PDB file of C-alpha atoms in Angstrom:
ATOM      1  CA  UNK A  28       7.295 -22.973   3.428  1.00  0.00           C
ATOM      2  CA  UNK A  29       4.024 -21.887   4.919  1.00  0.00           C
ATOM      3  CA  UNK A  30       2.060 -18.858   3.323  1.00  0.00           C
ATOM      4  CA  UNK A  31      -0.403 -17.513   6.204  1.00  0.00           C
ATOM      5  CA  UNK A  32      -3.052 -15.387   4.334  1.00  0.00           C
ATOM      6  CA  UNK A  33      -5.245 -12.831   5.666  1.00  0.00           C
ATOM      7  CA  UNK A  34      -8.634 -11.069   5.103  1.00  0.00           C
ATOM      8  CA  UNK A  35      -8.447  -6.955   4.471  1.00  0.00           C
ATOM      9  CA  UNK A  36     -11.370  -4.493   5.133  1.00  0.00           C
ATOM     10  CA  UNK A  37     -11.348  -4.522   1.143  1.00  0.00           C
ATOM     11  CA  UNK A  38     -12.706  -7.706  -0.795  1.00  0.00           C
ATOM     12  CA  UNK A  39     -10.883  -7.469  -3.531  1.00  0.00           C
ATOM     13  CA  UNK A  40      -7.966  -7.757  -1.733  1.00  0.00           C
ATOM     14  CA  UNK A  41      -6.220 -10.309  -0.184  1.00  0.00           C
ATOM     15  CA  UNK A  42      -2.973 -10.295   1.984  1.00  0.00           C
ATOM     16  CA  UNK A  43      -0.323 -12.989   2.398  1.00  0.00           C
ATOM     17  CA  UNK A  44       2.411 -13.129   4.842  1.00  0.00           C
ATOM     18  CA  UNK A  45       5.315 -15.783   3.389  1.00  0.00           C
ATOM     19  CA  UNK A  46       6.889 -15.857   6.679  1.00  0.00           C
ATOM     20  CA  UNK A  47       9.927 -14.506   5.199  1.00  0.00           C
ATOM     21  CA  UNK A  48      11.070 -10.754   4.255  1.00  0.00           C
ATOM     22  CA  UNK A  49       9.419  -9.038   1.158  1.00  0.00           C
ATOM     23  CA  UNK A  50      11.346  -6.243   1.095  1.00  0.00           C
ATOM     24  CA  UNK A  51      13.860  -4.621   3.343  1.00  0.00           C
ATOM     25  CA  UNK A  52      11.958  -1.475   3.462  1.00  0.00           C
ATOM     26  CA  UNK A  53       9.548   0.782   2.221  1.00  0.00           C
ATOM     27  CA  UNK A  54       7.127  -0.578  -0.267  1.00  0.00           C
ATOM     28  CA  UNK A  55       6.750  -1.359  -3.676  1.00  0.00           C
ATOM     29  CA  UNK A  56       2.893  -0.947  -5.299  1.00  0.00           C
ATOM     30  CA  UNK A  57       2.192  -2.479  -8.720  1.00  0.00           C
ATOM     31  CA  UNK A  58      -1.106  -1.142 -10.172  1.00  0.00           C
ATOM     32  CA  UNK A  59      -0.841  -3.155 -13.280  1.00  0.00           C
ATOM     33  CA  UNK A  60       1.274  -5.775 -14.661  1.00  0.00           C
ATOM     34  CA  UNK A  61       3.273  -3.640 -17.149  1.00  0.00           C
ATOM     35  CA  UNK A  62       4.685  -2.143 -13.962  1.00  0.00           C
ATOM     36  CA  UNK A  63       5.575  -5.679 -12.248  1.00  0.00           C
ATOM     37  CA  UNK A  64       8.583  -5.417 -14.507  1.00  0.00           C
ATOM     38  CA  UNK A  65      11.183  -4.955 -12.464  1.00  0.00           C
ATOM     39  CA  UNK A  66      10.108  -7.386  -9.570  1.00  0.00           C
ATOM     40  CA  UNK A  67      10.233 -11.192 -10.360  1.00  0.00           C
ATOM     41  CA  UNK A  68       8.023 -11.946  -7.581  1.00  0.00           C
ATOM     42  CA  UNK A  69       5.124  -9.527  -8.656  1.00  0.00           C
ATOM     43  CA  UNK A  70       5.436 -10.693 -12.424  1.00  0.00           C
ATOM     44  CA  UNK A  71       4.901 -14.559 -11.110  1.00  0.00           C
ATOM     45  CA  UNK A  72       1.460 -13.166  -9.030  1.00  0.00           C
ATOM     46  CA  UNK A  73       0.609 -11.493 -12.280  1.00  0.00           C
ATOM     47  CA  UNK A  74       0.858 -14.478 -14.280  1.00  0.00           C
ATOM     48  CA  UNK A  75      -2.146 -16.007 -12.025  1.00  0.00           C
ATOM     49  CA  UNK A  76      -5.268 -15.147 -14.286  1.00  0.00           C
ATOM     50  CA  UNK A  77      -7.609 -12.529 -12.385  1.00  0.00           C
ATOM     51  CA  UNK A  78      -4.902 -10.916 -10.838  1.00  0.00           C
ATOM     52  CA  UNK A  79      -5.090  -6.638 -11.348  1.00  0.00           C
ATOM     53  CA  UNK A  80      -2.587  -5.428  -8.660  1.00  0.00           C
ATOM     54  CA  UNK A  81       0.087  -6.834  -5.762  1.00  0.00           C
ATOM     55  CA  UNK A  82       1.618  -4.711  -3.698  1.00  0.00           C
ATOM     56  CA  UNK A  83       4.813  -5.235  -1.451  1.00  0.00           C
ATOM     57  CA  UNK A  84       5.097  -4.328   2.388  1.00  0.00           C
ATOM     58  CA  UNK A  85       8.249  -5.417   4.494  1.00  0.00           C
ATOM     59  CA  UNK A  86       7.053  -9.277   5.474  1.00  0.00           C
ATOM     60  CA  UNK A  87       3.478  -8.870   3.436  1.00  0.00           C
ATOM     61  CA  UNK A  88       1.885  -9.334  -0.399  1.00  0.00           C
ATOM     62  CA  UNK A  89      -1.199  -7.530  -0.948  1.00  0.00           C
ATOM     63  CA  UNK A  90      -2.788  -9.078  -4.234  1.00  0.00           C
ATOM     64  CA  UNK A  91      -5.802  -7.094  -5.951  1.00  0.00           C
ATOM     65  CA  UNK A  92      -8.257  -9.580  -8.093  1.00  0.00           C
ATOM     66  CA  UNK A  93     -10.687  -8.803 -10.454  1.00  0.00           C
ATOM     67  CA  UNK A  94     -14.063  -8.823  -9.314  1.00  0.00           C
ATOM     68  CA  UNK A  95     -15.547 -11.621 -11.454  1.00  0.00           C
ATOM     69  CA  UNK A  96     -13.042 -14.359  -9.521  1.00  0.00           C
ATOM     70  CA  UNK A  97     -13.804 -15.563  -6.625  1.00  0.00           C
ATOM     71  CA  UNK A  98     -10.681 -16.206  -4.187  1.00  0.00           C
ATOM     72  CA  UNK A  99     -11.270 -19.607  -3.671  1.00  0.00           C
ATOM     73  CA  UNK A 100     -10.723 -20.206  -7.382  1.00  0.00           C
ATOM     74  CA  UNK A 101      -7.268 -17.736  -7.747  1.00  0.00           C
ATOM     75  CA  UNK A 102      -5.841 -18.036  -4.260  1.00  0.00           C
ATOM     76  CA  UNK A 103      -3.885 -21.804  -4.813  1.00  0.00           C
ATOM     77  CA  UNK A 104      -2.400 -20.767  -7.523  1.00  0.00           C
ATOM     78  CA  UNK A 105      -1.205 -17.419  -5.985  1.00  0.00           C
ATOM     79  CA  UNK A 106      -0.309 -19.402  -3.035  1.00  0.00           C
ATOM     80  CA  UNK A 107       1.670 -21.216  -5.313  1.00  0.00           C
ATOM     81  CA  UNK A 108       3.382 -18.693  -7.531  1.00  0.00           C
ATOM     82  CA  UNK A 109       4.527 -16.934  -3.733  1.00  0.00           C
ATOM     83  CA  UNK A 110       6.338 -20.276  -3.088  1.00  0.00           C
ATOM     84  CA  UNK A 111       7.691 -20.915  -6.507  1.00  0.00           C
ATOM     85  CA  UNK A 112       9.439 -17.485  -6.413  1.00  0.00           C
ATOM     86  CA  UNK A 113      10.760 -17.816  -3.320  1.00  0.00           C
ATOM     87  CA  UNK A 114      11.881 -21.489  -4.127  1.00  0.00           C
ATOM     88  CA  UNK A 115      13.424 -20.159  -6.923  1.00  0.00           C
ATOM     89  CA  UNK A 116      16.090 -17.899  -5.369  1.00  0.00           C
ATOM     90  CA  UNK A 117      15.645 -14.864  -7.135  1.00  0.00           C
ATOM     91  CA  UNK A 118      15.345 -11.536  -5.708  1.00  0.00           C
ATOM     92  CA  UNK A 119      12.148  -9.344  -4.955  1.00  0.00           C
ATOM     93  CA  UNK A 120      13.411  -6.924  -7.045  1.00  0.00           C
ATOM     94  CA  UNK A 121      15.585  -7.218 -10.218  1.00  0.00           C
ATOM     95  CA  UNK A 122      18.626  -4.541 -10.965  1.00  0.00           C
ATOM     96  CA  UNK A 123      18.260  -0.696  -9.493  1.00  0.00           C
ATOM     97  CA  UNK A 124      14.522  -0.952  -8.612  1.00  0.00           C
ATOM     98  CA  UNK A 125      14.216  -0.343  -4.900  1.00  0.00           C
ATOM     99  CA  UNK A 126      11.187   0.126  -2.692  1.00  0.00           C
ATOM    100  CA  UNK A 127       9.731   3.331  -2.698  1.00  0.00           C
ATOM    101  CA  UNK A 128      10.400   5.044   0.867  1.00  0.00           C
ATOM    102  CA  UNK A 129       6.740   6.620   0.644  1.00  0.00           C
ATOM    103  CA  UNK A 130       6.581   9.892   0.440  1.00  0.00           C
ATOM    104  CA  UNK A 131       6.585  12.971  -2.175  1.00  0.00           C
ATOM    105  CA  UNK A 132       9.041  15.894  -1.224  1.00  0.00           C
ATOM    106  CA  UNK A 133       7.723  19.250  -0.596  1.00  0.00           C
ATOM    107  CA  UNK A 134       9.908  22.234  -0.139  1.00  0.00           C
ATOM    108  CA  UNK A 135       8.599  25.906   0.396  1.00  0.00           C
ATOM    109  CA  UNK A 136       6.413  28.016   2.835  1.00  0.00           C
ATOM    110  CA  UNK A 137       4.599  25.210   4.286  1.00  0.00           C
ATOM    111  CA  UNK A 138       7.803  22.871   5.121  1.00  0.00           C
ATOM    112  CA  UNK A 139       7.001  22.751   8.836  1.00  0.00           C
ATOM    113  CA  UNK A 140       3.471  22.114   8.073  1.00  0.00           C
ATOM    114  CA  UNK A 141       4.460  19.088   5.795  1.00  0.00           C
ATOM    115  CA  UNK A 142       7.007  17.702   7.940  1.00  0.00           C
ATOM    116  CA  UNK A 143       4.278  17.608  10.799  1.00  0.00           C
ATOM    117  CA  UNK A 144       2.031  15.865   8.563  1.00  0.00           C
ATOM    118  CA  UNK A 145       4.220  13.090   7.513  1.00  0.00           C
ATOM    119  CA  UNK A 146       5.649  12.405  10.979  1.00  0.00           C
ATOM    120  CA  UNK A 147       1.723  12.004  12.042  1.00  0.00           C
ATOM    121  CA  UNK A 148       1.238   9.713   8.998  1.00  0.00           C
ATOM    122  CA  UNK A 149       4.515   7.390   9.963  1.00  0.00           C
ATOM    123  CA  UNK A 150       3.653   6.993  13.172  1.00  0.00           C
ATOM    124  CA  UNK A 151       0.192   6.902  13.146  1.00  0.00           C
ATOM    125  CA  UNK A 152      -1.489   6.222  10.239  1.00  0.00           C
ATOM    126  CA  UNK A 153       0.845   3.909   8.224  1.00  0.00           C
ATOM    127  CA  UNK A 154       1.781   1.220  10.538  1.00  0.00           C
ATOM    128  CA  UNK A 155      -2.417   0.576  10.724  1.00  0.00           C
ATOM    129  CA  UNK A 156      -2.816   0.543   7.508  1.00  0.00           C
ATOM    130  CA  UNK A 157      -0.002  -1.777   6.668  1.00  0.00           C
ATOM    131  CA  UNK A 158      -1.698  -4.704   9.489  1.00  0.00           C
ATOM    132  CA  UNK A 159      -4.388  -4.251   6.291  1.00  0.00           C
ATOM    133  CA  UNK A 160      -2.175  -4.913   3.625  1.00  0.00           C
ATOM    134  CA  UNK A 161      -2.139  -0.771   2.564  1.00  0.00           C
ATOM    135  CA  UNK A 162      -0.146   1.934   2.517  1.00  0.00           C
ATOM    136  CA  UNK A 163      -0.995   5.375   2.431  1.00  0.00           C
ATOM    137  CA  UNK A 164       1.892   8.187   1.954  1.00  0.00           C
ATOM    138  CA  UNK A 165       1.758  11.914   1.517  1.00  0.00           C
ATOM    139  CA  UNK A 166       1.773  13.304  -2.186  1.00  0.00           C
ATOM    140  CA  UNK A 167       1.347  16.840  -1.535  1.00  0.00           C
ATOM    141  CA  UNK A 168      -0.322  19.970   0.359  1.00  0.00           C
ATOM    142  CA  UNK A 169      -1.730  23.267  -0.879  1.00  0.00           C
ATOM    143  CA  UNK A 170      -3.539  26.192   0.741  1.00  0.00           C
ATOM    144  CA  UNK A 171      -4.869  23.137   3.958  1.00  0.00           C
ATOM    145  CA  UNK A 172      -5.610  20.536   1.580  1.00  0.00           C
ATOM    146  CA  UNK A 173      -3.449  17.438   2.250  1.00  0.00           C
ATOM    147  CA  UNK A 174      -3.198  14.816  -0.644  1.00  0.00           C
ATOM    148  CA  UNK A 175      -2.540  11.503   0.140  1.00  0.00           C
ATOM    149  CA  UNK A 176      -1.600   7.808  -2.282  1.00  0.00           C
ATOM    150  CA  UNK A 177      -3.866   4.922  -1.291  1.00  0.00           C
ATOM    151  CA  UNK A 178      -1.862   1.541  -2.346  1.00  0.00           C
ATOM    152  CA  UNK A 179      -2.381  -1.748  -1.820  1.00  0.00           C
ATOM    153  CA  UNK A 180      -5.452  -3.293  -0.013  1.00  0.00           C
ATOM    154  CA  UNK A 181      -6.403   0.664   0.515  1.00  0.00           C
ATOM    155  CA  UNK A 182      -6.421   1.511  -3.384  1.00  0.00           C
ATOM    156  CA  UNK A 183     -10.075   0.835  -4.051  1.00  0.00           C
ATOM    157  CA  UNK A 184     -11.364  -0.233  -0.233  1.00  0.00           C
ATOM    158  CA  UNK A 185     -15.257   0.664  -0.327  1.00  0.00           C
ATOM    159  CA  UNK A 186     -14.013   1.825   3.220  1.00  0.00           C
ATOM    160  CA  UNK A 187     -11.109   4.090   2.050  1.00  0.00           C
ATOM    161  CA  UNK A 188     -13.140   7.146   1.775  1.00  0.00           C
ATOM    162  CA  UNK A 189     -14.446   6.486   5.509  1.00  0.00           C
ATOM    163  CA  UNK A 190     -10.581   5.964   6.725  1.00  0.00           C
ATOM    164  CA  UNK A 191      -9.582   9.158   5.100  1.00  0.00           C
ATOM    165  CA  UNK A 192     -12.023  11.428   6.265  1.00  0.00           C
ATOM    166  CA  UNK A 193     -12.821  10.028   9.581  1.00  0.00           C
ATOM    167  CA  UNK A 194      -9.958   8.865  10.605  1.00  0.00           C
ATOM    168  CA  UNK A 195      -6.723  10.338   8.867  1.00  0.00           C
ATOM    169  CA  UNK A 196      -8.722  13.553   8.079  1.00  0.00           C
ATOM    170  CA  UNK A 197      -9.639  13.953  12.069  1.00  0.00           C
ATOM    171  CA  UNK A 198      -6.508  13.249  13.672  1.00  0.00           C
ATOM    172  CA  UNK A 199      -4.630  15.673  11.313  1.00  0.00           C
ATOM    173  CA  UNK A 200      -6.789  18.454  11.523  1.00  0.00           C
ATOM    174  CA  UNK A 201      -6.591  17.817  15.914  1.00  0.00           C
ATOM    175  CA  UNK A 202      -2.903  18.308  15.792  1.00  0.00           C
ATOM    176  CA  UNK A 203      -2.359  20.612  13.293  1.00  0.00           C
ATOM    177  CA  UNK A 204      -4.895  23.280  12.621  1.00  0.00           C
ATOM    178  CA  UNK A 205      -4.093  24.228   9.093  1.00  0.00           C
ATOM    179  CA  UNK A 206      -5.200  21.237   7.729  1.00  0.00           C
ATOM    180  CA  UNK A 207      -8.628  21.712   6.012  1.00  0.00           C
ATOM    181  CA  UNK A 208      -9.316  18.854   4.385  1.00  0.00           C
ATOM    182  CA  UNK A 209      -7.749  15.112   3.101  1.00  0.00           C
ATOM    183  CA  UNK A 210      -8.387  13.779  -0.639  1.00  0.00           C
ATOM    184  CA  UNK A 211      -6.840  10.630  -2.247  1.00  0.00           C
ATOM    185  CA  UNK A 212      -4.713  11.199  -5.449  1.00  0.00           C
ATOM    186  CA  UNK A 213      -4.930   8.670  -8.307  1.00  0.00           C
ATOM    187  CA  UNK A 214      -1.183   6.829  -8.866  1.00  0.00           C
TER     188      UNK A 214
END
């Protein structure tokens, strides 16, 4: 097995491509290791010491280290943990947990307005994002503000903020004119 690894536009963050399928669909974002719990695969990163966060794209890991390691010291042994698991046979993910599809319903007034907004975000801005080792889904919209869920190599990019206002922000507000404004949302 060969594990290709790639730089992100955030240093924290590194992704690696096994060569094989992560997860069917969807994605699957761990912000901590309590909530690696139901994946095997993201518990095994988490065991690597400096590891904060891994995240789970269809053929990509996104790992999240602390910033006192340096990824020439953690990156072997992530490397090797990746291999391990899939060595090992077990699944991705253990029992009922499933990738999450992305993003948060919305029902009401603005339906239209929402649906818009997501189908701009699927084909536009998520499919970027992901060739960074991110994600970024809809969470909610009120009165022309659209929230959106930064995860993965985009949770914490010093370039985030520049993404979601100049980009994401820009190309909403061009094709749909009640959008005011974009603003991440913690997880």
């Amino acid at each position: 097995m060969f594990i290709q690894t790639e730089s992100t536009p955030n240093p924290a963050t590194l992704k690696f491509l096994p060569g094989q399928s992560v997860l069917e669909a969807g994605t699957a974002d761990f912000p901590t290791a309590d909530a690696a719990a139901p994946s095997p695969l993201a518990q095994r990163v988490f065991a690597v010491n400096g590891v904060t966060g891994v995240f789970f794209g269809t053929d990509f890991v996104t790992v999240t280290k602390d910033e006192g390691m340096e990824w020439d010291h953690i990156k072997p042994a992530i490397l090797g943990a990746i291999m391990e698991h899939y060595q090992s046979g077990r699944p991705v993910m253990e029992g009922e947990a499933t990738a999450h599809a992305g993003h948060a319903d919305h029902s009401g007034p603005d339906s239209d307005i929402v649906n818009q907004i997501k189908e701009l975000l699927d084909t536009r801005v998520r499919p970027a994002v992901a060739q960074d080792g991110g994600d970024i889904t809809f969470h909610g919209f009120d009165r022309g503000i659209v929230y959106l869920h930064m995860q993965g190599a985009c949770a914490g990019c010093p370039s985030s903020t520049l993404t979601l206002k100049m980009g994401i922000e820009n190309l909403l507000r061009h094709y749909i004119p009640e959008v005011l404004e974009v603003r991440p949302v913690a997880a």
